[in-house]
Amino acid sequence: MEWFIIGAGLGGAGFWFASWANAKTISIKWYVWIVVVLAVLMATLTAMDYNTLILEMEPVAAGAILWLFGGPALLLALIAVGLVWWQRGNKNQP
């Protein structure tokens, strides 16, 4: 049940973000959405695996999961933010 609530929250947050970007006239390209979806999926996988490994009393493996899946998820999120920021900056250029 908790994963349904998390999924509904993520879907609501995504809908809110898309509406906010549209209201602010921020153009987000299709490939940025793919990067965002991959980042969210990897972050969700990281949270799920970390929680499971902590419950199984495997703290070393849980720490490894944070590095192996959490690091790339954070990197993808930063890439998505950077792409949107770069596109907005280049829109004002001739």
mmCIF file with all atom_site columns, C-alpha atoms in Angstrom:
data_model
loop_
_atom_site.group_PDB
_atom_site.id
_atom_site.type_symbol
_atom_site.label_atom_id
_atom_site.label_alt_id
_atom_site.label_comp_id
_atom_site.label_asym_id
_atom_site.label_entity_id
_atom_site.label_seq_id
_atom_site.pdbx_PDB_ins_code
_atom_site.Cartn_x
_atom_site.Cartn_y
_atom_site.Cartn_z
_atom_site.occupancy
_atom_site.B_iso_or_equiv
_atom_site.pdbx_formal_charge
_atom_site.auth_seq_id
_atom_site.auth_comp_id
_atom_site.auth_asym_id
_atom_site.auth_atom_id
_atom_site.pdbx_PDB_model_num
ATOM 1  C CA . MET A 1 1  ? 0.000  0.000  0.000   1.00 0.00 ? 1  MET A CA 1
ATOM 2  C CA . GLU A 1 2  ? 2.818  2.398  0.790   1.00 0.00 ? 2  GLU A CA 1
ATOM 3  C CA . TRP A 1 3  ? 4.242  2.044  -2.737  1.00 0.00 ? 3  TRP A CA 1
ATOM 4  C CA . PHE A 1 4  ? 0.861  2.993  -4.179  1.00 0.00 ? 4  PHE A CA 1
ATOM 5  C CA . ILE A 1 5  ? 0.890  6.145  -2.064  1.00 0.00 ? 5  ILE A CA 1
ATOM 6  C CA . ILE A 1 6  ? 4.466  6.916  -3.109  1.00 0.00 ? 6  ILE A CA 1
ATOM 7  C CA . GLY A 1 7  ? 3.560  6.374  -6.773  1.00 0.00 ? 7  GLY A CA 1
ATOM 8  C CA . ALA A 1 8  ? 0.489  8.600  -6.490  1.00 0.00 ? 8  ALA A CA 1
ATOM 9  C CA . GLY A 1 9  ? 2.610  11.276 -4.831  1.00 0.00 ? 9  GLY A CA 1
ATOM 10 C CA . LEU A 1 10 ? 5.252  11.091 -7.548  1.00 0.00 ? 10 LEU A CA 1
ATOM 11 C CA . GLY A 1 11 ? 2.582  11.253 -10.249 1.00 0.00 ? 11 GLY A CA 1
ATOM 12 C CA . GLY A 1 12 ? 0.956  14.256 -8.583  1.00 0.00 ? 12 GLY A CA 1
ATOM 13 C CA . ALA A 1 13 ? 4.328  15.971 -8.221  1.00 0.00 ? 13 ALA A CA 1
ATOM 14 C CA . GLY A 1 14 ? 5.087  15.330 -11.898 1.00 0.00 ? 14 GLY A CA 1
ATOM 15 C CA . PHE A 1 15 ? 1.717  16.733 -12.948 1.00 0.00 ? 15 PHE A CA 1
ATOM 16 C CA . TRP A 1 16 ? 2.209  19.798 -10.749 1.00 0.00 ? 16 TRP A CA 1
ATOM 17 C CA . PHE A 1 17 ? 5.696  20.369 -12.164 1.00 0.00 ? 17 PHE A CA 1
ATOM 18 C CA . ALA A 1 18 ? 4.476  20.088 -15.762 1.00 0.00 ? 18 ALA A CA 1
ATOM 19 C CA . SER A 1 19 ? 1.632  22.533 -15.049 1.00 0.00 ? 19 SER A CA 1
ATOM 20 C CA . TRP A 1 20 ? 3.992  24.949 -13.295 1.00 0.00 ? 20 TRP A CA 1
ATOM 21 C CA . ALA A 1 21 ? 6.498  24.826 -16.176 1.00 0.00 ? 21 ALA A CA 1
ATOM 22 C CA . ASN A 1 22 ? 3.696  25.469 -18.661 1.00 0.00 ? 22 ASN A CA 1
ATOM 23 C CA . ALA A 1 23 ? 2.398  28.417 -16.626 1.00 0.00 ? 23 ALA A CA 1
ATOM 24 C CA . LYS A 1 24 ? 5.908  29.926 -16.441 1.00 0.00 ? 24 LYS A CA 1
ATOM 25 C CA . THR A 1 25 ? 6.399  29.240 -20.186 1.00 0.00 ? 25 THR A CA 1
ATOM 26 C CA . ILE A 1 26 ? 9.407  27.036 -19.533 1.00 0.00 ? 26 ILE A CA 1
ATOM 27 C CA . SER A 1 27 ? 9.953  24.780 -22.534 1.00 0.00 ? 27 SER A CA 1
ATOM 28 C CA . ILE A 1 28 ? 11.108 21.317 -21.516 1.00 0.00 ? 28 ILE A CA 1
ATOM 29 C CA . LYS A 1 29 ? 12.296 19.091 -24.355 1.00 0.00 ? 29 LYS A CA 1
ATOM 30 C CA . TRP A 1 30 ? 11.240 15.476 -24.691 1.00 0.00 ? 30 TRP A CA 1
ATOM 31 C CA . TYR A 1 31 ? 14.697 14.071 -23.931 1.00 0.00 ? 31 TYR A CA 1
ATOM 32 C CA . VAL A 1 32 ? 14.815 15.985 -20.635 1.00 0.00 ? 32 VAL A CA 1
ATOM 33 C CA . TRP A 1 33 ? 11.603 14.228 -19.600 1.00 0.00 ? 33 TRP A CA 1
ATOM 34 C CA . ILE A 1 34 ? 13.252 10.873 -20.333 1.00 0.00 ? 34 ILE A CA 1
ATOM 35 C CA . VAL A 1 35 ? 16.233 11.801 -18.150 1.00 0.00 ? 35 VAL A CA 1
ATOM 36 C CA . VAL A 1 36 ? 13.869 12.923 -15.367 1.00 0.00 ? 36 VAL A CA 1
ATOM 37 C CA . VAL A 1 37 ? 11.884 9.674  -15.536 1.00 0.00 ? 37 VAL A CA 1
ATOM 38 C CA . LEU A 1 38 ? 15.105 7.637  -15.384 1.00 0.00 ? 38 LEU A CA 1
ATOM 39 C CA . ALA A 1 39 ? 16.310 9.665  -12.397 1.00 0.00 ? 39 ALA A CA 1
ATOM 40 C CA . VAL A 1 40 ? 13.021 9.160  -10.545 1.00 0.00 ? 40 VAL A CA 1
ATOM 41 C CA . LEU A 1 41 ? 13.000 5.428  -11.301 1.00 0.00 ? 41 LEU A CA 1
ATOM 42 C CA . MET A 1 42 ? 16.574 5.031  -10.087 1.00 0.00 ? 42 MET A CA 1
ATOM 43 C CA . ALA A 1 43 ? 15.864 7.067  -6.949  1.00 0.00 ? 43 ALA A CA 1
ATOM 44 C CA . THR A 1 44 ? 12.800 4.937  -6.215  1.00 0.00 ? 44 THR A CA 1
ATOM 45 C CA . LEU A 1 45 ? 14.821 1.769  -6.780  1.00 0.00 ? 45 LEU A CA 1
ATOM 46 C CA . THR A 1 46 ? 17.505 3.108  -4.452  1.00 0.00 ? 46 THR A CA 1
ATOM 47 C CA . ALA A 1 47 ? 14.995 3.881  -1.699  1.00 0.00 ? 47 ALA A CA 1
ATOM 48 C CA . MET A 1 48 ? 13.319 0.489  -2.041  1.00 0.00 ? 48 MET A CA 1
ATOM 49 C CA . ASP A 1 49 ? 16.586 -1.478 -2.026  1.00 0.00 ? 49 ASP A CA 1
ATOM 50 C CA . TYR A 1 50 ? 18.106 0.572  0.797   1.00 0.00 ? 50 TYR A CA 1
ATOM 51 C CA . ASN A 1 51 ? 15.013 0.085  2.966   1.00 0.00 ? 51 ASN A CA 1
ATOM 52 C CA . THR A 1 52 ? 14.957 -3.649 2.273   1.00 0.00 ? 52 THR A CA 1
ATOM 53 C CA . LEU A 1 53 ? 18.647 -4.118 3.036   1.00 0.00 ? 53 LEU A CA 1
ATOM 54 C CA . ILE A 1 54 ? 18.411 -2.155 6.279   1.00 0.00 ? 54 ILE A CA 1
ATOM 55 C CA . LEU A 1 55 ? 15.442 -4.308 7.343   1.00 0.00 ? 55 LEU A CA 1
ATOM 56 C CA . GLU A 1 56 ? 17.498 -7.413 6.527   1.00 0.00 ? 56 GLU A CA 1
ATOM 57 C CA . MET A 1 57 ? 20.311 -5.993 8.707   1.00 0.00 ? 57 MET A CA 1
ATOM 58 C CA . GLU A 1 58 ? 22.812 -5.635 5.879   1.00 0.00 ? 58 GLU A CA 1
ATOM 59 C CA . PRO A 1 59 ? 24.189 -2.107 6.422   1.00 0.00 ? 59 PRO A CA 1
ATOM 60 C CA . VAL A 1 60 ? 27.278 -2.587 4.231   1.00 0.00 ? 60 VAL A CA 1
ATOM 61 C CA . ALA A 1 61 ? 25.173 -3.666 1.253   1.00 0.00 ? 61 ALA A CA 1
ATOM 62 C CA . ALA A 1 62 ? 22.741 -0.815 1.942   1.00 0.00 ? 62 ALA A CA 1
ATOM 63 C CA . GLY A 1 63 ? 25.598 1.668  1.790   1.00 0.00 ? 63 GLY A CA 1
ATOM 64 C CA . ALA A 1 64 ? 26.807 0.136  -1.457  1.00 0.00 ? 64 ALA A CA 1
ATOM 65 C CA . ILE A 1 65 ? 23.319 0.490  -2.946  1.00 0.00 ? 65 ILE A CA 1
ATOM 66 C CA . LEU A 1 66 ? 23.354 4.191  -2.084  1.00 0.00 ? 66 LEU A CA 1
ATOM 67 C CA . TRP A 1 67 ? 26.553 4.604  -4.093  1.00 0.00 ? 67 TRP A CA 1
ATOM 68 C CA . LEU A 1 68 ? 25.642 2.277  -6.957  1.00 0.00 ? 68 LEU A CA 1
ATOM 69 C CA . PHE A 1 69 ? 22.092 3.474  -7.614  1.00 0.00 ? 69 PHE A CA 1
ATOM 70 C CA . GLY A 1 70 ? 21.753 6.724  -5.683  1.00 0.00 ? 70 GLY A CA 1
ATOM 71 C CA . GLY A 1 71 ? 24.806 8.344  -7.248  1.00 0.00 ? 71 GLY A CA 1
ATOM 72 C CA . PRO A 1 72 ? 23.667 7.864  -10.850 1.00 0.00 ? 72 PRO A CA 1
ATOM 73 C CA . ALA A 1 73 ? 20.132 8.945  -9.893  1.00 0.00 ? 73 ALA A CA 1
ATOM 74 C CA . LEU A 1 74 ? 21.503 12.178 -8.463  1.00 0.00 ? 74 LEU A CA 1
ATOM 75 C CA . LEU A 1 75 ? 23.739 12.636 -11.505 1.00 0.00 ? 75 LEU A CA 1
ATOM 76 C CA . LEU A 1 76 ? 20.792 12.189 -13.888 1.00 0.00 ? 76 LEU A CA 1
ATOM 77 C CA . ALA A 1 77 ? 18.727 14.690 -11.889 1.00 0.00 ? 77 ALA A CA 1
ATOM 78 C CA . LEU A 1 78 ? 21.551 17.228 -12.068 1.00 0.00 ? 78 LEU A CA 1
ATOM 79 C CA . ILE A 1 79 ? 21.896 16.646 -15.815 1.00 0.00 ? 79 ILE A CA 1
ATOM 80 C CA . ALA A 1 80 ? 18.156 17.266 -16.298 1.00 0.00 ? 80 ALA A CA 1
ATOM 81 C CA . VAL A 1 81 ? 18.281 20.503 -14.305 1.00 0.00 ? 81 VAL A CA 1
ATOM 82 C CA . GLY A 1 82 ? 21.385 21.596 -16.203 1.00 0.00 ? 82 GLY A CA 1
ATOM 83 C CA . LEU A 1 83 ? 19.756 20.919 -19.578 1.00 0.00 ? 83 LEU A CA 1
ATOM 84 C CA . VAL A 1 84 ? 16.691 23.000 -18.713 1.00 0.00 ? 84 VAL A CA 1
ATOM 85 C CA . TRP A 1 85 ? 18.873 25.787 -17.352 1.00 0.00 ? 85 TRP A CA 1
ATOM 86 C CA . TRP A 1 86 ? 21.075 25.706 -20.455 1.00 0.00 ? 86 TRP A CA 1
ATOM 87 C CA . GLN A 1 87 ? 18.054 25.783 -22.784 1.00 0.00 ? 87 GLN A CA 1
ATOM 88 C CA . ARG A 1 88 ? 16.584 28.794 -20.965 1.00 0.00 ? 88 ARG A CA 1
ATOM 89 C CA . GLY A 1 89 ? 19.899 30.632 -21.155 1.00 0.00 ? 89 GLY A CA 1
ATOM 90 C CA . ASN A 1 90 ? 20.312 29.963 -24.872 1.00 0.00 ? 90 ASN A CA 1
ATOM 91 C CA . LYS A 1 91 ? 16.751 31.023 -25.662 1.00 0.00 ? 91 LYS A CA 1
ATOM 92 C CA . ASN A 1 92 ? 17.693 34.662 -25.022 1.00 0.00 ? 92 ASN A CA 1
ATOM 93 C CA . GLN A 1 93 ? 20.678 34.459 -27.391 1.00 0.00 ? 93 GLN A CA 1
ATOM 94 C CA . PRO A 1 94 ? 20.213 35.482 -31.066 1.00 0.00 ? 94 PRO A CA 1
#
